Coordinates of C-alpha atoms (C1' of nucleotides) in Angstrom, one line a residue:
Chain A
M12 CA -24.2 11.8 -18.2
E13 CA -22.8 8.5 -19.4
K14 CA -24.4 5.2 -18.7
C15 CA -21.7 3.8 -16.4
V16 CA -18.8 5.9 -15.2
N17 CA -16.9 3.7 -12.8
L18 CA -14.5 4.4 -10.0
S19 CA -11.2 3.8 -11.7
V20 CA -12.3 6.0 -14.6
A21 CA -13.5 8.7 -12.3
S22 CA -10.3 8.6 -10.2
H23 CA -8.2 8.9 -13.4
R24 CA -9.2 12.5 -14.0
A25 CA -8.0 13.6 -10.6
Q26 CA -5.4 16.2 -11.6
E27 CA -4.0 18.9 -9.5
S28 CA -5.9 20.6 -6.7
N29 CA -7.5 17.4 -5.5
R30 CA -4.4 15.2 -5.4
R31 CA -4.2 13.1 -2.4
L32 CA -0.5 13.7 -1.9
A33 CA 2.1 15.9 -3.6
A34 CA 4.8 13.3 -4.2
R35 CA 4.9 11.9 -7.7
T36 CA 7.4 9.1 -7.5
A37 CA 7.0 5.9 -5.5
H38 CA 10.0 5.4 -3.3
L39 CA 10.3 1.9 -2.0
L40 CA 13.1 0.8 0.4
P41 CA 16.3 -0.1 -1.3
E42 CA 16.4 -3.5 0.3
T43 CA 12.8 -4.2 -0.6
E44 CA 13.0 -3.0 -4.2
G45 CA 12.8 -6.2 -6.1
H46 CA 13.8 -6.3 -9.7
G47 CA 11.4 -9.0 -11.0
T48 CA 7.7 -8.8 -11.7
Q49 CA 7.0 -9.2 -8.0
G50 CA 8.9 -6.1 -7.1
R51 CA 7.4 -4.1 -9.9
V52 CA 3.9 -5.1 -8.7
L53 CA 4.7 -3.8 -5.3
K54 CA 6.0 -0.5 -6.6
V55 CA 3.1 0.0 -8.9
A56 CA 0.6 -0.9 -6.3
L57 CA 2.3 1.5 -3.9
T58 CA 1.8 4.3 -6.4
M59 CA -1.8 3.5 -7.2
F60 CA -2.9 2.8 -3.6
A61 CA -1.3 6.1 -2.6
E62 CA -2.9 8.2 -5.3
R63 CA -6.3 6.6 -5.8
G64 CA -6.7 4.5 -2.6
Y65 CA -6.8 0.8 -2.1
A66 CA -10.5 0.3 -2.8
A67 CA -10.5 2.4 -5.9
T68 CA -7.6 0.4 -7.4
S69 CA -8.3 -2.8 -9.2
V70 CA -6.0 -5.8 -9.7
R71 CA -6.3 -5.3 -13.4
D72 CA -5.2 -1.6 -13.0
I73 CA -2.0 -2.8 -11.3
A74 CA -1.4 -5.5 -13.8
A75 CA -1.8 -3.1 -16.7
A76 CA 0.7 -0.7 -15.3
V77 CA 3.2 -3.4 -14.7
G78 CA 2.7 -4.7 -18.2
V79 CA 1.1 -8.0 -17.4
K80 CA -2.3 -9.6 -17.3
G81 CA -4.5 -9.6 -14.2
A82 CA -4.1 -13.3 -13.5
T83 CA -0.4 -13.0 -13.3
I84 CA -0.6 -11.0 -10.1
Y85 CA -1.9 -14.1 -8.4
A86 CA 1.4 -16.0 -9.3
H87 CA 3.1 -13.5 -6.9
Y88 CA 0.5 -12.5 -4.3
A89 CA -2.3 -14.6 -2.8
S90 CA -4.7 -11.7 -3.0
K91 CA -5.0 -8.0 -3.5
E92 CA -5.2 -7.6 0.3
H93 CA -1.9 -9.4 0.7
I94 CA -0.2 -6.7 -1.5
L95 CA -1.6 -4.0 0.8
A96 CA -0.5 -6.0 3.9
E97 CA 3.0 -6.2 2.6
L98 CA 3.2 -2.5 1.8
C99 CA 1.8 -1.6 5.2
R100 CA 4.2 -4.0 6.9
I101 CA 7.2 -2.6 5.0
G102 CA 6.2 0.9 5.7
H103 CA 5.6 0.6 9.4
D104 CA 8.6 -1.7 9.9
A105 CA 11.0 0.8 8.2
H106 CA 9.4 3.6 10.2
Y107 CA 9.8 1.9 13.5
R108 CA 13.3 0.7 12.8
G109 CA 14.3 4.2 11.8
L110 CA 12.9 5.7 15.0
R111 CA 14.5 3.0 17.1
T112 CA 17.9 3.3 15.6
A113 CA 17.9 7.0 15.8
V114 CA 16.8 7.1 19.4
L115 CA 19.2 4.4 20.5
G116 CA 22.1 6.4 19.0
T117 CA 21.7 9.3 21.4
S118 CA 23.0 10.2 24.8
G119 CA 19.9 9.0 26.5
R120 CA 18.7 12.4 27.6
P121 CA 15.0 12.9 26.7
V122 CA 15.8 16.1 24.8
D123 CA 18.3 14.3 22.6
Q124 CA 16.0 11.4 22.1
L125 CA 13.1 13.7 21.1
I126 CA 15.3 15.4 18.6
A127 CA 16.4 12.1 17.2
Y128 CA 12.8 10.8 17.1
V129 CA 11.4 13.8 15.3
Q130 CA 14.3 13.9 12.8
A131 CA 13.7 10.2 12.0
H132 CA 9.9 10.6 12.0
V133 CA 9.8 13.5 9.7
G134 CA 12.7 12.1 7.6
F135 CA 10.7 9.0 6.9
H136 CA 7.7 10.9 5.8
T137 CA 9.7 13.1 3.4
T138 CA 11.7 10.2 2.1
Y139 CA 8.9 7.7 1.6
P140 CA 5.7 9.8 1.3
M141 CA 3.8 7.3 -0.6
L142 CA 4.7 4.4 1.7
A143 CA 3.6 6.6 4.6
V144 CA 0.3 7.6 3.0
V145 CA -0.6 4.0 2.2
A146 CA 0.6 2.6 5.5
N147 CA -1.5 5.1 7.4
S148 CA -4.6 5.9 5.5
E149 CA -5.3 2.5 4.0
L150 CA -4.6 0.5 7.1
H151 CA -8.4 0.3 7.9
A152 CA -8.9 -1.9 4.8
L153 CA -6.6 -4.6 6.3
S154 CA -8.2 -7.5 8.1
K155 CA -7.2 -8.2 11.7
E156 CA -5.2 -11.3 10.6
L157 CA -3.3 -9.7 7.8
G158 CA -2.6 -6.5 9.6
A159 CA -1.6 -7.9 13.0
S160 CA 2.1 -7.4 12.6
T161 CA 1.6 -3.9 11.3
F162 CA -0.7 -2.9 14.1
L163 CA 1.9 -4.0 16.6
L164 CA 4.6 -1.9 14.9
R165 CA 2.5 1.1 14.9
R166 CA 1.7 0.7 18.6
Q167 CA 5.5 0.4 19.3
S168 CA 6.3 3.6 17.4
V169 CA 3.8 5.6 19.4
E170 CA 4.9 3.9 22.6
L171 CA 8.5 4.8 21.9
L172 CA 7.6 8.5 21.7
R173 CA 5.4 8.2 24.8
E174 CA 8.2 6.9 26.8
I175 CA 10.5 9.7 25.7
V176 CA 8.0 12.4 26.6
E177 CA 7.1 10.6 29.9
R178 CA 10.8 10.5 30.9
G179 CA 11.2 14.1 29.9
V180 CA 8.3 15.1 32.1
H181 CA 9.6 13.0 34.9
D182 CA 13.0 14.7 35.0
H183 CA 11.5 18.1 34.5
T184 CA 13.0 18.9 31.2
F185 CA 9.6 18.7 29.5
H186 CA 6.4 20.5 30.7
V187 CA 3.2 19.5 29.0
P188 CA -0.5 19.6 30.0
D189 CA -0.9 15.9 29.1
V190 CA 1.7 13.4 27.9
W191 CA -0.6 11.6 25.5
L192 CA -1.8 14.9 24.0
A193 CA 1.8 15.9 23.3
V194 CA 2.5 12.5 21.7
A195 CA -0.6 12.8 19.5
A196 CA 0.4 16.3 18.4
I197 CA 4.0 15.6 17.6
G198 CA 3.1 12.3 15.9
G199 CA 0.2 13.8 14.0
M200 CA 2.0 16.9 12.6
G201 CA 4.8 14.7 11.4
L202 CA 2.4 12.3 9.7
R203 CA 0.8 15.0 7.7
V204 CA 4.1 15.9 6.1
A205 CA 3.8 12.9 3.8
Y206 CA 0.7 14.5 2.1
W207 CA 2.2 17.9 1.2
F208 CA 5.9 17.3 0.8
S209 CA 7.5 16.5 -2.5
A210 CA 11.0 16.5 -3.9
D211 CA 10.4 19.9 -5.6
H212 CA 9.0 21.6 -2.6
A213 CA 10.3 25.0 -1.7
L214 CA 11.7 23.6 1.5
S215 CA 14.2 20.8 1.5
A216 CA 13.6 17.6 3.5
A217 CA 16.3 18.7 5.9
Q218 CA 14.7 22.1 6.5
V219 CA 11.4 20.4 7.1
A220 CA 12.9 18.0 9.6
D221 CA 14.8 20.7 11.4
G222 CA 11.8 23.0 11.5
Y223 CA 9.6 20.3 12.9
T224 CA 12.3 19.3 15.4
E225 CA 12.3 22.9 16.7
F226 CA 8.5 22.8 16.9
A227 CA 8.5 19.6 18.9
L228 CA 11.0 20.9 21.3
R229 CA 9.0 24.1 21.9
L230 CA 5.8 22.0 22.1
V231 CA 7.1 20.0 25.1
G232 CA 8.3 23.2 26.7
T233 CA 12.0 22.9 26.6
P234 CA 13.7 26.2 27.4
P235 CA 15.6 27.6 24.5
R236 CA 19.4 27.4 25.0
R237 CA 20.5 30.6 23.4
G238 CA 18.2 32.4 21.1
T239 CA 15.0 31.3 19.3
A240 CA 14.6 30.7 15.7
Q241 CA 14.6 33.6 13.3
A242 CA 11.8 34.1 10.8
A243 CA 12.1 34.1 7.0
D244 CA 15.7 33.0 6.8
P245 CA 15.8 29.3 6.0
E246 CA 19.5 29.1 6.7
A247 CA 19.0 30.0 10.4
D248 CA 19.0 26.5 11.8
S249 CA 17.8 26.9 15.3
V250 CA 18.2 23.3 16.1
A251 CA 21.9 23.7 15.6
Q252 CA 22.0 26.0 18.5
R253 CA 21.0 23.1 20.8
R254 CA 23.0 20.3 19.3
P255 CA 26.2 20.5 17.3
R256 CA 24.4 19.6 14.1
R257 CA 21.7 17.3 12.9
Q258 CA 22.9 13.9 14.0
Q259 CA 23.4 11.0 11.6
K260 CA 21.3 10.7 8.6
H261 CA 19.2 8.2 10.4
E262 CA 19.6 5.7 7.6
F263 CA 17.3 7.4 5.1
P264 CA 19.0 8.3 1.9
D265 CA 19.4 11.9 1.2
R266 CA 17.6 13.6 -1.6
Chain B
M12 CA -10.4 -19.0 0.3
E13 CA -13.8 -18.2 -1.0
K14 CA -14.5 -17.7 -4.6
C15 CA -15.3 -14.0 -4.5
V16 CA -14.8 -12.0 -1.4
N17 CA -15.6 -8.4 -2.3
L18 CA -14.7 -5.1 -0.8
S19 CA -17.8 -4.3 1.1
V20 CA -17.8 -7.7 2.7
A21 CA -14.1 -7.5 3.6
S22 CA -14.5 -4.0 5.1
H23 CA -17.4 -5.2 7.2
R24 CA -15.2 -7.3 9.4
A25 CA -13.0 -4.3 10.4
Q26 CA -13.5 -4.2 14.1
E27 CA -11.3 -2.5 16.6
S28 CA -7.6 -2.1 16.2
N29 CA -7.9 -1.1 12.5
R30 CA -10.7 1.3 12.8
R31 CA -10.3 4.4 10.7
L32 CA -11.5 6.7 13.3
A33 CA -12.5 6.4 17.0
A34 CA -15.8 8.2 16.8
R35 CA -18.9 6.1 16.5
T36 CA -21.7 8.5 15.9
A37 CA -22.2 10.7 12.9
H38 CA -22.7 14.3 13.8
L39 CA -24.0 16.4 11.1
L40 CA -24.6 20.1 11.5
P41 CA -27.9 21.0 13.2
E42 CA -29.0 23.2 10.4
T43 CA -28.1 20.7 7.8
E44 CA -29.7 17.7 9.5
G45 CA -32.7 17.1 7.4
H46 CA -35.5 14.9 8.7
G47 CA -36.7 13.4 5.4
T48 CA -35.1 10.6 3.5
Q49 CA -32.7 13.0 1.9
G50 CA -31.3 13.9 5.3
R51 CA -31.1 10.3 6.4
V52 CA -29.1 9.5 3.2
L53 CA -26.7 12.2 4.0
K54 CA -26.2 11.1 7.6
V55 CA -25.8 7.4 6.7
A56 CA -23.4 8.2 3.8
L57 CA -21.4 10.3 6.2
T58 CA -21.0 7.4 8.6
M59 CA -20.1 4.9 5.9
F60 CA -17.8 7.1 4.0
A61 CA -16.0 7.9 7.3
E62 CA -15.7 4.3 8.4
R63 CA -15.1 2.4 5.2
G64 CA -14.2 5.1 2.7
Y65 CA -16.0 6.4 -0.3
A66 CA -14.9 3.9 -2.8
A67 CA -15.6 1.0 -0.6
T68 CA -19.2 2.1 0.1
S69 CA -21.8 1.2 -2.5
V70 CA -25.0 3.1 -3.2
R71 CA -26.9 -0.1 -2.3
D72 CA -25.1 -0.1 1.1
I73 CA -26.3 3.4 1.9
A74 CA -29.8 2.6 0.7
A75 CA -30.0 -0.5 2.8
A76 CA -29.0 1.4 5.9
V77 CA -31.5 4.1 5.2
G78 CA -34.2 1.4 4.7
V79 CA -34.8 2.1 1.0
K80 CA -33.8 0.6 -2.3
G81 CA -30.9 1.7 -4.3
A82 CA -32.8 3.4 -7.1
T83 CA -34.5 5.7 -4.6
I84 CA -31.2 7.4 -3.8
Y85 CA -31.3 8.9 -7.3
A86 CA -34.5 10.6 -6.5
H87 CA -32.6 12.7 -4.0
Y88 CA -29.0 12.9 -5.4
A89 CA -27.8 13.0 -9.0
S90 CA -25.0 10.5 -8.3
K91 CA -22.9 9.0 -5.5
E92 CA -20.3 11.6 -6.1
H93 CA -22.8 14.3 -5.5
I94 CA -23.4 13.0 -2.0
L95 CA -19.7 13.1 -1.3
A96 CA -19.5 16.6 -2.8
E97 CA -22.3 17.8 -0.5
L98 CA -20.7 16.3 2.6
C99 CA -17.3 17.8 1.7
R100 CA -18.8 21.1 1.1
I101 CA -20.8 21.1 4.3
G102 CA -17.7 20.1 6.3
H103 CA -15.3 22.6 4.9
D104 CA -17.9 25.3 4.9
A105 CA -18.7 24.8 8.6
H106 CA -15.0 24.5 9.3
Y107 CA -14.1 27.8 7.6
R108 CA -17.1 29.7 9.0
G109 CA -16.2 28.5 12.5
L110 CA -12.6 29.7 12.1
R111 CA -13.6 33.0 10.6
T112 CA -16.2 33.8 13.3
A113 CA -13.8 32.9 16.0
V114 CA -10.9 34.9 14.6
L115 CA -13.0 38.0 13.9
G116 CA -14.3 38.0 17.5
T117 CA -10.9 38.7 18.9
S118 CA -8.9 41.8 19.7
G119 CA -7.0 41.5 16.5
R120 CA -3.6 40.7 18.1
P121 CA -2.0 37.7 16.4
V122 CA -1.7 35.9 19.7
D123 CA -5.4 36.2 20.4
Q124 CA -6.3 35.3 16.8
L125 CA -4.1 32.2 17.0
I126 CA -5.8 31.1 20.2
A127 CA -9.2 31.6 18.6
Y128 CA -8.1 29.8 15.5
V129 CA -6.8 26.7 17.2
Q130 CA -9.7 26.6 19.6
A131 CA -12.1 26.6 16.6
H132 CA -10.0 24.3 14.5
V133 CA -9.6 21.6 17.2
G134 CA -13.2 22.2 18.4
F135 CA -14.5 21.4 14.9
H136 CA -12.5 18.2 14.7
T137 CA -13.7 17.0 18.1
T138 CA -17.3 18.0 17.5
Y139 CA -17.6 16.6 13.9
P140 CA -14.9 13.9 13.6
M141 CA -16.7 12.0 10.8
L142 CA -17.4 15.1 8.8
A143 CA -13.7 16.1 9.2
V144 CA -12.4 12.6 8.2
V145 CA -14.6 12.5 5.1
A146 CA -14.0 16.1 4.1
N147 CA -10.3 15.6 4.3
S148 CA -9.4 12.1 3.4
E149 CA -12.0 11.5 0.7
L150 CA -11.5 14.8 -1.0
H151 CA -9.3 13.2 -3.7
A152 CA -12.3 11.2 -5.0
L153 CA -14.0 14.4 -6.0
S154 CA -13.8 15.7 -9.5
K155 CA -12.5 19.2 -10.2
E156 CA -16.0 20.4 -11.1
L157 CA -17.9 19.0 -8.1
G158 CA -15.1 19.9 -5.7
A159 CA -14.4 23.4 -6.8
S160 CA -16.2 25.2 -4.0
T161 CA -14.7 22.8 -1.4
F162 CA -11.2 23.3 -2.7
L163 CA -11.7 27.1 -2.4
L164 CA -12.9 26.8 1.2
R165 CA -9.9 24.7 2.2
R166 CA -7.5 27.2 0.6
Q167 CA -9.2 30.0 2.6
S168 CA -8.9 28.2 5.9
V169 CA -5.2 27.7 5.4
E170 CA -4.8 31.2 4.2
L171 CA -6.5 32.5 7.3
L172 CA -4.0 30.8 9.5
R173 CA -1.1 31.9 7.3
E174 CA -2.1 35.5 7.6
I175 CA -2.3 35.2 11.4
V176 CA 1.2 33.7 11.6
E177 CA 2.6 36.1 9.1
R178 CA 1.3 39.1 11.1
G179 CA 2.6 37.6 14.3
V180 CA 6.1 37.2 12.8
H181 CA 5.9 40.7 11.4
D182 CA 5.2 42.3 14.7
H183 CA 7.7 40.1 16.5
T184 CA 5.3 38.2 18.7
F185 CA 5.9 35.0 16.8
H186 CA 9.3 33.5 15.9
V187 CA 9.3 30.6 13.5
P188 CA 11.9 29.2 11.2
D189 CA 9.3 29.3 8.4
V190 CA 5.8 30.6 8.2
W191 CA 4.4 28.0 5.9
L192 CA 6.0 25.2 8.0
A193 CA 4.3 26.5 11.2
V194 CA 1.0 26.7 9.4
A195 CA 1.4 23.1 8.2
A196 CA 2.3 21.9 11.6
I197 CA -0.5 23.6 13.5
G198 CA -3.1 22.7 10.8
G199 CA -1.9 19.1 10.6
M200 CA -1.8 18.3 14.2
G201 CA -5.3 19.6 14.6
L202 CA -6.6 17.7 11.6
R203 CA -5.4 14.4 13.1
V204 CA -7.6 14.9 16.2
A205 CA -10.6 13.8 14.2
Y206 CA -9.1 10.3 13.9
W207 CA -8.4 9.5 17.5
F208 CA -10.9 11.6 19.4
S209 CA -14.3 10.3 20.5
A210 CA -16.9 11.2 23.0
D211 CA -15.7 8.7 25.5
H212 CA -12.0 9.7 25.3
A213 CA -10.1 10.2 28.6
L214 CA -9.7 13.8 27.7
S215 CA -12.6 16.1 27.1
A216 CA -13.0 18.1 24.0
A217 CA -12.2 21.2 25.9
Q218 CA -9.1 19.7 27.4
V219 CA -7.9 18.7 23.9
A220 CA -8.6 22.2 22.5
D221 CA -6.9 23.9 25.4
G222 CA -3.9 21.6 25.2
Y223 CA -3.5 22.1 21.4
T224 CA -3.9 25.8 21.9
E225 CA -1.0 25.8 24.3
F226 CA 1.0 23.7 21.9
A227 CA 0.4 26.1 19.0
L228 CA 1.4 29.1 21.1
R229 CA 4.6 27.4 22.1
L230 CA 5.2 26.3 18.5
V231 CA 5.2 29.9 17.2
G232 CA 7.5 30.9 20.0
T233 CA 5.4 33.2 22.1
P234 CA 7.0 33.9 25.4
P235 CA 5.0 32.4 28.3
R236 CA 3.3 35.1 30.4
R237 CA 3.6 33.5 33.8
G238 CA 4.4 29.9 34.3
T239 CA 4.3 27.1 31.8
A240 CA 1.8 24.2 31.8
Q241 CA 2.1 21.6 34.5
A242 CA 2.2 17.9 33.7
A243 CA -0.4 15.3 34.7
D244 CA -2.9 17.7 36.1
P245 CA -5.7 18.1 33.6
E246 CA -7.2 20.9 35.6
A247 CA -4.2 23.1 35.2
D248 CA -5.4 25.1 32.2
S249 CA -2.3 26.9 31.0
V250 CA -4.1 28.8 28.4
A251 CA -6.1 30.5 31.1
Q252 CA -2.9 32.0 32.3
R253 CA -2.6 34.0 29.1
R254 CA -6.3 34.8 28.6
P255 CA -9.1 35.2 31.1
R256 CA -10.7 32.0 30.1
R257 CA -11.4 30.1 26.9
Q258 CA -13.3 32.5 24.7
Q259 CA -16.8 31.9 23.4
K260 CA -17.7 28.4 22.4
H261 CA -17.1 29.3 18.8
E262 CA -20.6 28.1 17.8
F263 CA -19.9 24.4 18.2
P264 CA -22.3 22.7 20.6
D265 CA -20.8 21.5 23.8
R266 CA -20.6 17.9 24.6
Chain C
dT17 C1' -62.8 14.7 -11.2
dA18 C1' -58.6 15.2 -13.4
dC19 C1' -53.9 16.3 -13.1
dC20 C1' -49.3 16.7 -11.4
dC21 C1' -45.4 15.9 -8.6
dG22 C1' -42.6 13.9 -5.3
dT23 C1' -41.3 9.5 -3.6
dA24 C1' -40.4 4.8 -4.0
dC25 C1' -40.2 0.5 -6.4
dG26 C1' -38.5 -3.9 -9.4
dA27 C1' -35.9 -4.9 -13.2
dA28 C1' -32.5 -4.4 -15.9
dC29 C1' -28.1 -2.6 -18.6
dG30 C1' -23.4 -2.8 -19.4
dA31 C1' -19.2 -2.6 -17.2
dC32 C1' -16.1 -4.1 -13.9
dC33 C1' -14.9 -6.8 -9.7
dG34 C1' -11.5 -10.4 -7.3
dT35 C1' -10.3 -14.8 -8.2
dT36 C1' -9.6 -19.5 -10.4
dA37 C1' -8.7 -23.1 -13.9
dG38 C1' -6.2 -24.8 -17.4
dG39 C1' -2.8 -24.4 -20.9
dC40 C1' 1.5 -23.1 -23.4
dA41 C1' 6.3 -21.8 -24.1
dA42 C1' 10.8 -21.3 -22.1
dT43 C1' 14.2 -22.9 -18.9
dG44 C1' 17.5 -25.8 -16.6
dG45 C1' 19.0 -29.8 -14.1
dA46 C1' 19.2 -35.1 -14.3
Chain D
dT11 C1' 16.2 -36.5 -23.8
dC12 C1' 12.9 -36.2 -20.2
dC13 C1' 10.8 -33.8 -16.6
dA14 C1' 9.7 -30.5 -13.3
dT15 C1' 9.5 -25.7 -12.7
dT16 C1' 8.6 -21.0 -13.7
dG17 C1' 6.1 -17.2 -15.7
dC18 C1' 2.6 -15.7 -18.2
dC19 C1' -1.4 -16.3 -20.8
dT20 C1' -6.7 -16.8 -22.2
dA21 C1' -11.1 -17.6 -20.6
dA22 C1' -14.3 -17.7 -17.5
dC23 C1' -17.1 -17.8 -13.0
dG24 C1' -20.2 -15.7 -9.9
dG25 C1' -20.9 -11.2 -8.2
dT26 C1' -21.3 -6.3 -7.5
dC27 C1' -20.9 -1.8 -9.4
dG28 C1' -23.3 3.0 -10.6
dT29 C1' -27.1 4.1 -13.0
dT30 C1' -31.5 4.3 -15.8
dC31 C1' -36.1 3.0 -17.1
dG32 C1' -40.9 2.4 -16.6
dT33 C1' -44.3 2.1 -13.3
dA34 C1' -47.1 2.9 -9.2
dC35 C1' -49.0 5.0 -5.2
dG36 C1' -50.4 9.0 -2.5
dG37 C1' -51.5 13.8 -1.5
dG38 C1' -52.2 18.6 -3.0
dT39 C1' -54.1 21.6 -6.5
dA40 C1' -57.0 23.2 -10.4

DNA sequence: TACCCGTACGAACGACCGTTAGGCAATGGA
DNA sequence: TCCATTGCCTAACGGTCGTTCGTACGGGTA
């Protein structure tokens, strides 16, 4: 046993079975993807925070991967925590805006809104897995001050789903034992997608989104329109039986 | 801005909105709960790993909370990673054994097995939230050698659910667009319970387990026997309409 | 009595931590 | 040509990290 095996070294040998998430490439938002050193720092930090965790990633680690010395980081960000804060804000902001845009672009019926919400929710987690992992599982490392705007966005995302479910229950299209429980279940199962999904997964992002949309509709107790989904055949898009086709691509680029 | 604000200090000021999990008391298994220093180390480490994360918790932090000096920890554990390894192993072992016992105590019909599985799955996450959080979100910090047995247990837990769903699809009681997707959704939504559930939650552990069981049954497309769940009334136990009553307490102590 | 073993300690090792200070070269507008 | 700005550097500060070493105390055993 060596004298001093430190965190970053230990994390480096993480290989396959114990990977934190399946995705291998950091995907930042197109409009946020800067081309200078500052943007590269953000992208590298995203990858490392997602794979090793915030606390296990040092400023020098990020700098080395960017191709710069540690001190240079501080010419672009006030502190390591500010980098995390920006990533969390970007992630939750994109997430919430995606949900909001999708939901607002529907008829207004709770069923349609739920479909749009889950499509956008799952779509975000398949398109930006690393952003989702960092924004969700490193949030606790953020101080109250630096995380304030992020916490607000997260509350709004949950609240948006809660209102949809509540309205669906109210007009008797949804039937759930408890509104909050359904919100937690739908939100939670979508969140977990970020950990196991990757571009080379057997299922495409659209298939995952469609499958989870079907699951969410069943979860809230909506009666199936025609038949129910068939097993084993990935082409059998059961959601298409309820709506003409998956609605707009909810602003996330296709893969 | 101070000269050197370090991780442990920064994590200490995490207060409310950004807490990693809602639970406040570490709950180790009764049979694992040692009374000596070794047991106290395990319990304290569980709390700190759950709240701050493995990498953000130092050996001296644990020692101080136990009331002992850092060097003493090494009289009981070979390394910090060995503590994490033991916690992960305990957690996944209890989880898998709970699932297995619950499923084996049923009639053998996929519906009954799924009910038993979800009850045990959710029950574990409400009873041992900290153990679940550590065992799941700190797993990536474990080396392949120290985590081998844990990785195996996790694969077995997922495989158990996969077989249940597969058999249900095969005998036409379940109808899902994709078996693996249903497994991921059911497993994932249960896993998230550990993060938001606590003893003083508005919903009891039993209500959460029953609600999620209902969700899982709907998710796999089982036709409702009589009516569906009613909204807003926590006493309306929809699962009870399918089965006489929640089956045995699947070996987790009641709260 | 002599011995051992489990438990706990202070001190230290060497590496790494986040962060700052100060300097140097290139750039571009006045 | 001068000057301010930008971007990056080296070096260092004050700590903390995981871990080891040598020691000491206390109780059970031979």
